[in-house]
Coordinates of C-alpha atoms and ligand atoms in Angstrom, one line a residue:
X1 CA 176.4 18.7 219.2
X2 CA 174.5 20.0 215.9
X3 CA 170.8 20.1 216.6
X4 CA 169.6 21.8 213.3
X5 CA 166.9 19.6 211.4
X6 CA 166.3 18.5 208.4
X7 CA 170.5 18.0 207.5
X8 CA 169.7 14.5 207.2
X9 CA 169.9 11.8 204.5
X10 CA 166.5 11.7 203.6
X11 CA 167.0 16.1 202.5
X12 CA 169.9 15.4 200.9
X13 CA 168.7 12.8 198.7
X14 CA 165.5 14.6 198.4
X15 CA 167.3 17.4 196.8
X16 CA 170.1 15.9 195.2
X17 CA 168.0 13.8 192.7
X18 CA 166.9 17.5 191.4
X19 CA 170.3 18.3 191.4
X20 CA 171.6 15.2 190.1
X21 CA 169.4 15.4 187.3
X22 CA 169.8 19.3 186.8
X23 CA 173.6 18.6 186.1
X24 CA 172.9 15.4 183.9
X25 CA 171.3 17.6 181.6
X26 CA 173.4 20.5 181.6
X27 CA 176.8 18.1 181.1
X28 CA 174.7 16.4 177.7
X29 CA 174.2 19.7 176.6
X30 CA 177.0 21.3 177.3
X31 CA 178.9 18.2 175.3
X32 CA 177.1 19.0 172.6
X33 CA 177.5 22.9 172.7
X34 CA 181.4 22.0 172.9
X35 CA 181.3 19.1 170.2
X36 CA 179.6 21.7 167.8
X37 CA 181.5 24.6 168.6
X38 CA 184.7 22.6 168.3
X39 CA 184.6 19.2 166.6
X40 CA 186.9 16.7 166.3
X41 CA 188.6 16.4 162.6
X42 CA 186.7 12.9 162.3
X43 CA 183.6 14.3 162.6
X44 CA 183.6 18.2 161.2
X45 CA 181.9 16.7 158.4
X46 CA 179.2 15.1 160.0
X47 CA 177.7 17.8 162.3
X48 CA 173.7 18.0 161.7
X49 CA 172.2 20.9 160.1
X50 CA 169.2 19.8 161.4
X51 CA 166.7 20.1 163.2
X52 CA 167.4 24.5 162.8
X53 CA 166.2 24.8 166.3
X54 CA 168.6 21.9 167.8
X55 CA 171.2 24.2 168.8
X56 CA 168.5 26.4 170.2
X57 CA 167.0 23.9 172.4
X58 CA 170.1 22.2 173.9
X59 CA 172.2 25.1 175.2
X60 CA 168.6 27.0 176.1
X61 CA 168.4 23.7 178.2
X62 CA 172.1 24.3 179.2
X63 CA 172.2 27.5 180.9
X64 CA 168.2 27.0 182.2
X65 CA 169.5 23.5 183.7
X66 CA 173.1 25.5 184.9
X67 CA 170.8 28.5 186.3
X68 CA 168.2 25.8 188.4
X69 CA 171.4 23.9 189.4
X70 CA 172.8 26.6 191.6
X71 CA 169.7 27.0 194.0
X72 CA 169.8 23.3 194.2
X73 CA 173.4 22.9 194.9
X74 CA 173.2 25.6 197.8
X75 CA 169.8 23.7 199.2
X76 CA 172.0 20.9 199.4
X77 CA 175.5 22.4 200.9
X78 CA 172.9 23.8 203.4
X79 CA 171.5 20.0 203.9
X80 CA 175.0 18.4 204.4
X81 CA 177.2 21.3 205.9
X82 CA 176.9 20.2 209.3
X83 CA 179.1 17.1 208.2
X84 CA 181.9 19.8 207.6
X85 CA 182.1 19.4 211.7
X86 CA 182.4 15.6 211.7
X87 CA 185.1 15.1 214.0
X88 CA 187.6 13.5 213.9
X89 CA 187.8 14.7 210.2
X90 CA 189.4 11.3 209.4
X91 CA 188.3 8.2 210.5
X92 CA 190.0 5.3 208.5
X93 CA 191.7 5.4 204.6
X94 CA 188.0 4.9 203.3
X95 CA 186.8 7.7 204.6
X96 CA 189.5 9.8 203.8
X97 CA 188.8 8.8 200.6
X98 CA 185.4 9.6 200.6
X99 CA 185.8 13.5 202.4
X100 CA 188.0 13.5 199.3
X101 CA 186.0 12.9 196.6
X102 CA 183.3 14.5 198.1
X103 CA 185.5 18.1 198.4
X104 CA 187.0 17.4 194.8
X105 CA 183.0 17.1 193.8
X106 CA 182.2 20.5 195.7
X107 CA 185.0 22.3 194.5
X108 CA 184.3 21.7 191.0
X109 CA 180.8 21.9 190.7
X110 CA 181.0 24.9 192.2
X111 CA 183.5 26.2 189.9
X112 CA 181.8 25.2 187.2
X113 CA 178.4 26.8 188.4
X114 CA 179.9 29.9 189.3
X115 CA 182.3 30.4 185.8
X116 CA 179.1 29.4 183.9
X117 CA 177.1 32.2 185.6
X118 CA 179.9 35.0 184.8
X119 CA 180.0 33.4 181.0
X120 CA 176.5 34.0 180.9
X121 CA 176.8 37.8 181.4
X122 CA 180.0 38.0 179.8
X123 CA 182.5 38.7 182.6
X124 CA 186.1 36.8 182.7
X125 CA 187.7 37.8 185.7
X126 CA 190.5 35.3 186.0
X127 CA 193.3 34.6 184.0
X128 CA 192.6 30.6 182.5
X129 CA 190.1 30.3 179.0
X130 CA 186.9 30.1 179.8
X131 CA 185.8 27.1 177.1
X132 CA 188.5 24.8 177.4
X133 CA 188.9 25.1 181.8
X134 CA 184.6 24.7 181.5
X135 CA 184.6 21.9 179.6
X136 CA 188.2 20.0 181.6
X137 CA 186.3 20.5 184.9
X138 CA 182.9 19.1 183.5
X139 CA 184.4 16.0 183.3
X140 CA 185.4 16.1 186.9
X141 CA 182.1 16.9 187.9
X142 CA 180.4 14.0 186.1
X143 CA 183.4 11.4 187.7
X144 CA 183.3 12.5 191.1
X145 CA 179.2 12.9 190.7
X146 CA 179.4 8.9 189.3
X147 CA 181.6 8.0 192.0
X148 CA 180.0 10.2 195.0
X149 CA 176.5 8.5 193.7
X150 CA 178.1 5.0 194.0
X151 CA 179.4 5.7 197.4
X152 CA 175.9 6.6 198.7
X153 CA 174.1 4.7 196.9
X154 CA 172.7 2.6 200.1
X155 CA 171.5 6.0 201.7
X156 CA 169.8 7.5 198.1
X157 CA 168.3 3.8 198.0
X158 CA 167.0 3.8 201.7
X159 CA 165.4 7.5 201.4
X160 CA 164.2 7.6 197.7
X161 CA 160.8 6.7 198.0
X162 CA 158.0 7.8 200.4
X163 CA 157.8 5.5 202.9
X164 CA 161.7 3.9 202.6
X165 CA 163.2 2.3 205.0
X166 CA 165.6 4.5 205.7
X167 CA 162.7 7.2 206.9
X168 CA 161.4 5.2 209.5
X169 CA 164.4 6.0 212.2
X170 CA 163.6 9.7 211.1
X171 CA 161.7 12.0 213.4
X172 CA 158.1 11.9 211.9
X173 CA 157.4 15.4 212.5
X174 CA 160.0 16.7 210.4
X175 CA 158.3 15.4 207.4
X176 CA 156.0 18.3 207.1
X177 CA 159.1 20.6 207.2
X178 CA 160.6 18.8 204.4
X179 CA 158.0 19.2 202.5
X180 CA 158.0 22.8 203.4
X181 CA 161.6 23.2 202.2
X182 CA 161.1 21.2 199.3
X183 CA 158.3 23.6 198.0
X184 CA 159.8 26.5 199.1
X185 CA 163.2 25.0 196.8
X186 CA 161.3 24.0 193.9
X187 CA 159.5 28.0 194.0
X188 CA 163.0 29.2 194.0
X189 CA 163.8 27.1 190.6
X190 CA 160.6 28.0 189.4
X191 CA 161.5 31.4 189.9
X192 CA 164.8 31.4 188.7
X193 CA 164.0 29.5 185.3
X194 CA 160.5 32.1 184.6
X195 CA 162.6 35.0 185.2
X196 CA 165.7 34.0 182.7
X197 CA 164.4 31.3 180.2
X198 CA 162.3 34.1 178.2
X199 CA 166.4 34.8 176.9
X200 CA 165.9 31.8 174.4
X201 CA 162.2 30.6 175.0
X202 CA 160.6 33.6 173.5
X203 CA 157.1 32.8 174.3
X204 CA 158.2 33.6 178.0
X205 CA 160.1 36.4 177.1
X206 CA 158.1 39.2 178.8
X207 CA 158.8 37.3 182.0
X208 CA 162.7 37.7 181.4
X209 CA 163.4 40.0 184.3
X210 CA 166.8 38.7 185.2
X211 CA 168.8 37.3 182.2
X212 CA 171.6 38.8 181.0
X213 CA 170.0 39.7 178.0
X214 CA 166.2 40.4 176.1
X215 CA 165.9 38.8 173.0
X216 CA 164.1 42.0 171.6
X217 CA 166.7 44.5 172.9
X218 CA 169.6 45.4 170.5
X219 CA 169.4 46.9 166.7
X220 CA 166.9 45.2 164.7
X221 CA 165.1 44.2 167.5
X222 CA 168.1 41.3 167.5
X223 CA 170.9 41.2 170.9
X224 CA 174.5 42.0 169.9
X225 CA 177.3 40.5 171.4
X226 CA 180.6 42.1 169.9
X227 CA 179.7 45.5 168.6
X228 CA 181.3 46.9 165.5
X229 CA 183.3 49.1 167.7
X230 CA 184.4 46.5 169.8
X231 CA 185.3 44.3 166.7
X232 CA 187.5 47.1 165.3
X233 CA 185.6 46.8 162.2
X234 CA 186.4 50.6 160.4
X235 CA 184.1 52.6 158.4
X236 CA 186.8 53.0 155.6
X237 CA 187.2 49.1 155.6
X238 CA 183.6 49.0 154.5
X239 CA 183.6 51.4 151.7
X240 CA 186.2 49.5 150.6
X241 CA 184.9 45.6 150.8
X242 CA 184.7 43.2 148.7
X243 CA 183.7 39.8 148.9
X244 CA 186.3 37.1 147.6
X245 CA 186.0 33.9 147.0
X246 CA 189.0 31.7 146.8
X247 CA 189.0 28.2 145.4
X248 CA 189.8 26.4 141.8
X249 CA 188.0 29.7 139.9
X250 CA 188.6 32.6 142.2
X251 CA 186.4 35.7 142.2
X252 CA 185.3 38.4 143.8
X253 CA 182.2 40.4 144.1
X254 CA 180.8 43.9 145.1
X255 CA 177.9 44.5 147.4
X256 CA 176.2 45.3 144.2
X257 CA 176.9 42.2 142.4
X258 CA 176.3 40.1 145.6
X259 CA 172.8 41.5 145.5
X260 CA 172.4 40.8 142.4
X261 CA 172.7 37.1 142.7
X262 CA 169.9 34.7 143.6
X263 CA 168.5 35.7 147.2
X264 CA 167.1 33.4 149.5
X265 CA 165.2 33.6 152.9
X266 CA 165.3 31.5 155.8
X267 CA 163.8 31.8 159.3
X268 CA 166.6 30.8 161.5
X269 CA 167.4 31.4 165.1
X270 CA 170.7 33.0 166.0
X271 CA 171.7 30.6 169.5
X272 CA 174.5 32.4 171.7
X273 CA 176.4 30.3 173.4
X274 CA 175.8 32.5 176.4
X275 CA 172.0 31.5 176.3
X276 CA 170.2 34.1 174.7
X277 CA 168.3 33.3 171.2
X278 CA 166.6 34.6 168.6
X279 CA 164.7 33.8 165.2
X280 CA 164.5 36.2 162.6
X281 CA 164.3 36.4 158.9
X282 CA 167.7 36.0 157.1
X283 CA 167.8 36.9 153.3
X284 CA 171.1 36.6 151.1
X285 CA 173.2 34.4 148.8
X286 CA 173.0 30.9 149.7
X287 CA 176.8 29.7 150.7
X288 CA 176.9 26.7 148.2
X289 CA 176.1 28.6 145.4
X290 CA 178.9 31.2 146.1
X291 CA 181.0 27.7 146.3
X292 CA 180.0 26.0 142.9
X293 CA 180.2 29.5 141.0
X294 CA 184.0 29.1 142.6
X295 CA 184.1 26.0 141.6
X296 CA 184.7 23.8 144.6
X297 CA 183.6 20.5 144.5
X298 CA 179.7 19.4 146.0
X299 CA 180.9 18.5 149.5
X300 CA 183.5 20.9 150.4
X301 CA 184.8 22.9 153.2
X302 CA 184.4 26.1 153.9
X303 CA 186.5 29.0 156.1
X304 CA 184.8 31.8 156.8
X305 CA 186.6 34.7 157.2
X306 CA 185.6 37.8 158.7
X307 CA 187.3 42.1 158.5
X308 CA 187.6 41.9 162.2
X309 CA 190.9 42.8 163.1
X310 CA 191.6 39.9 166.3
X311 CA 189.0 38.3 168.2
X312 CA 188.4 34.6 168.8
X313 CA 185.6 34.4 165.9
X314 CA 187.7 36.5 163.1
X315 CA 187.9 32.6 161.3
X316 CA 185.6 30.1 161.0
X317 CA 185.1 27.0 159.1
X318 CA 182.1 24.7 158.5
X319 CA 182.3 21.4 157.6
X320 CA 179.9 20.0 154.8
X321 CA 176.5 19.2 155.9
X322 CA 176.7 23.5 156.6
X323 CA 178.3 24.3 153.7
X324 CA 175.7 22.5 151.2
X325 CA 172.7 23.0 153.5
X326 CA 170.2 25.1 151.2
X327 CA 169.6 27.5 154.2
X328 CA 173.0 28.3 154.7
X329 CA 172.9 31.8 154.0
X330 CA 176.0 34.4 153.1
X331 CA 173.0 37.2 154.8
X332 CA 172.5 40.6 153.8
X333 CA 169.5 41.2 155.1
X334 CA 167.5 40.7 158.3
X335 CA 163.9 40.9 158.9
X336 CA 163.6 42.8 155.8
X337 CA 166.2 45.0 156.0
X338 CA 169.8 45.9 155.8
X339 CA 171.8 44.2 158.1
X340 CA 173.2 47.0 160.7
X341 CA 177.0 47.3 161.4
X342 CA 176.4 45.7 164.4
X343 CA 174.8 42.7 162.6
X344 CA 177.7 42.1 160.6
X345 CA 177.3 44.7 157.4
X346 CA 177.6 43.9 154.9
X347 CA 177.6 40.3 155.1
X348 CA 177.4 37.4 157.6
X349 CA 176.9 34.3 157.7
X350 CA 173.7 32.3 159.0
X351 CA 173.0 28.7 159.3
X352 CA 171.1 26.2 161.2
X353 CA 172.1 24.5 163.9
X354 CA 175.1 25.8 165.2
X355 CA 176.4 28.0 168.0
X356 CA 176.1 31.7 167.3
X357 CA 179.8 31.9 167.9
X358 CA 179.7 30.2 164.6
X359 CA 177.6 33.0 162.9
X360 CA 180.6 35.2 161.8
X361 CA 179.8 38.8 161.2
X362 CA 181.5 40.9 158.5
X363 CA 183.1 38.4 156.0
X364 CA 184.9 39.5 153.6
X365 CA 186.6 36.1 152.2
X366 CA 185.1 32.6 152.0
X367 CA 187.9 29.8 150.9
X368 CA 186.7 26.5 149.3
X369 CA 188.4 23.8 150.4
Ligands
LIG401 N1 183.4 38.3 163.3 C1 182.7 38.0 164.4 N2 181.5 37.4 164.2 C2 180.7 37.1 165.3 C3 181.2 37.3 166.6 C4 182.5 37.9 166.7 O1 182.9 38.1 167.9 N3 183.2 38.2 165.6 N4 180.4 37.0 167.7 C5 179.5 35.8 167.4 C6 178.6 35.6 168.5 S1 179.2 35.1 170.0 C7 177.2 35.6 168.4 S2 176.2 35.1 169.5 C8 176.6 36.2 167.1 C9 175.6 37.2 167.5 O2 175.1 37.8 166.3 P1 174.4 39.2 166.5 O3 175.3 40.2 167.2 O4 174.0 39.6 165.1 O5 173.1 39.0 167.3 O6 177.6 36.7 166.3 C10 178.7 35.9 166.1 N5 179.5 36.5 165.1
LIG402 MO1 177.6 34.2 171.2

């Protein structure tokens, strides 16, 4: 009885290869935000420091692809919903099978757009961790994608290219009006992306009118994600820091004597998880220096630990390729200056290539190990 147009196989694969290749990007990057963030023993060691900007790139890519996928996934529940009707709802085991996957596919991907979106502007209204539940249901994204992609591959094949056989036995005037939707789609995206990828693309950044965050707006001209309120970082725990450094020759230094150690500056971005990013001038004590004066060994370990009282990032470790990385930076300063209590005074760490969840504010002990 549904005489709406354009819910058709030729719309649906029309759209979904936008959306299908949307979400193959965002499930690589977001693999590779969760494999740096988290590593497996094996490879803690092996993480590249390089290129500084990698991190940068990929999870920019991550939340731009996420943010696109969303007005593509509803262009294409609004292509297919009529199917939702298809009675009866069950027509023989295969096709049971198939509403299945295809509502285990919805489900998720939905859930996984709309969780995203919330991470994005930090709200966490449900019980469950955001990382690890993100990450499980990626996988069951990809799989049911794989499988729902097998199932129609026939119709994808027949209505992929211009004049496919599968258009032929579609009303020729609805071709303008698919064109129509496509371009009025693809200015949605366009829209979407100009007015949130300025949040890590920085060229674009006038243009960010809808992301979460600016990357100019915070102290220092630099966003801040946990405050030093929030972090329950104390003005009488500052007067009072030191740094320590514990490995085969333990020491420990004041701010003084920090500062009075070889500084060196590096132009690094800081790359929230969340999206947002940032370069800026970083100047301080390189970390493997602070190591071999405690006389680790070349190669080692480091935990990172910060004054925060409890909070996810209080502890931190870096495997080696961080640790010995010459612009790995135990920072004081930033852009010139001191860094502000929000920034992490009076130290942080900065390095390249890693998740600013990674970039632990206010340490107070590093341990060689
Ligand atoms: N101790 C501590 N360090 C932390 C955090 C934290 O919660 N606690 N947040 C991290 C996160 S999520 C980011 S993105 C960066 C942001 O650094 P900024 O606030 O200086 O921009 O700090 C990181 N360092
Ligand atoms: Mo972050």
């Amino acid at each position: 009885m549904f005489r709406g147009r354009l819910h058709d196989a030729r719309t649906a694969t029309a759209v979904g290869r936008w959306l299908g290749a949307a979400v193959a990007v965002c499930f690589v990057t977001g693999l590779i935000s969760h494999y740096l963030q988290h590593p497996p023993a094996w490879s803690a060691d092996r993480l590249p420091s390089r290129p500084v900007w990698g991190y940068r790139l990929t999870q920019g890519l991550h939340v731009a692809t996420g943010l696109a996928a969303i007005v593509l996934l509803l262009a294409k529940l609004w292509a297919v919903y009529p199917r939702l009707y298809v009675r009866p709802p069950v027509r023989s085991v295969r096709h049971g099978l198939e509403r299945l996957s295809v509502a285990v596919l919805v489900a998720t991907a939905v859930f996984q757009l709309f969780t995203g979106l919330l991470n994005i502007v930090e709200w966490y209204p449900w019980p469950f961790p955001f990382v690890q539940t993100h990450f499980a249901v990626a996988w069951v994204v990809a799989g049911s994608l794989l499988l729902h992609i097998a199932v129609k591959a026939p119709d994808i094949r027949a209505h992929w290219g211009r004049r496919s056989a599968g258009t032929l036995a579609l009303p020729a005037e609805d071709a303008r009006d698919r064109r129509s939707l496509m371009l009025g789609v693809g200015a949605a995206v366009g829209a979407v992306t100009l007015t949130t990828v300025g949040q890590a693309f920085t060229p674009l950044k006038r243009l960010d009118l809808l992301a979460p965050r600016h990357p100019d707006h915070g102290p220092q001209g630099l966003p801040v994600n946990r405050t030093v309120a929030a972090a329950g970082v104390t003005a009488r725990a500052l007067r009072d820091w030191r740094l320590e450094v514990l490995g085969p020759a333990p020491y420990s230094l004041t701010l003084d004597q920090l500062r009075s150690l070889t500084q060196t500056s590096a132009r690094l971005p800081i790359s929230c998880v969340e999206g947002w990013s940032v370069e800026a001038r970083w100047g301080g004590v390189r970390v493997r220096d602070l190591v071999e004066r405690a006389g680790g060994r070349p190669g080692a370990d480091v935990r990172v630990v910060s004054l925060e009282v409890r909070g996810d990032y209080r502890v931190m470790e870096m495997g080696r390729e961080y640790a010995e990385d010459p612009l790995t930076l135990l920072a004081l300063t930033l852009n010139g200056r001191v860094l502000s209590p929000d920034h992490g005074y009076p130290a942080r760490i900065i390095a390249p290539n890693r998740p600013g969840v990674l970039q632990t504010k206010w340490v107070t002990r590093l341990e060689v190990l």
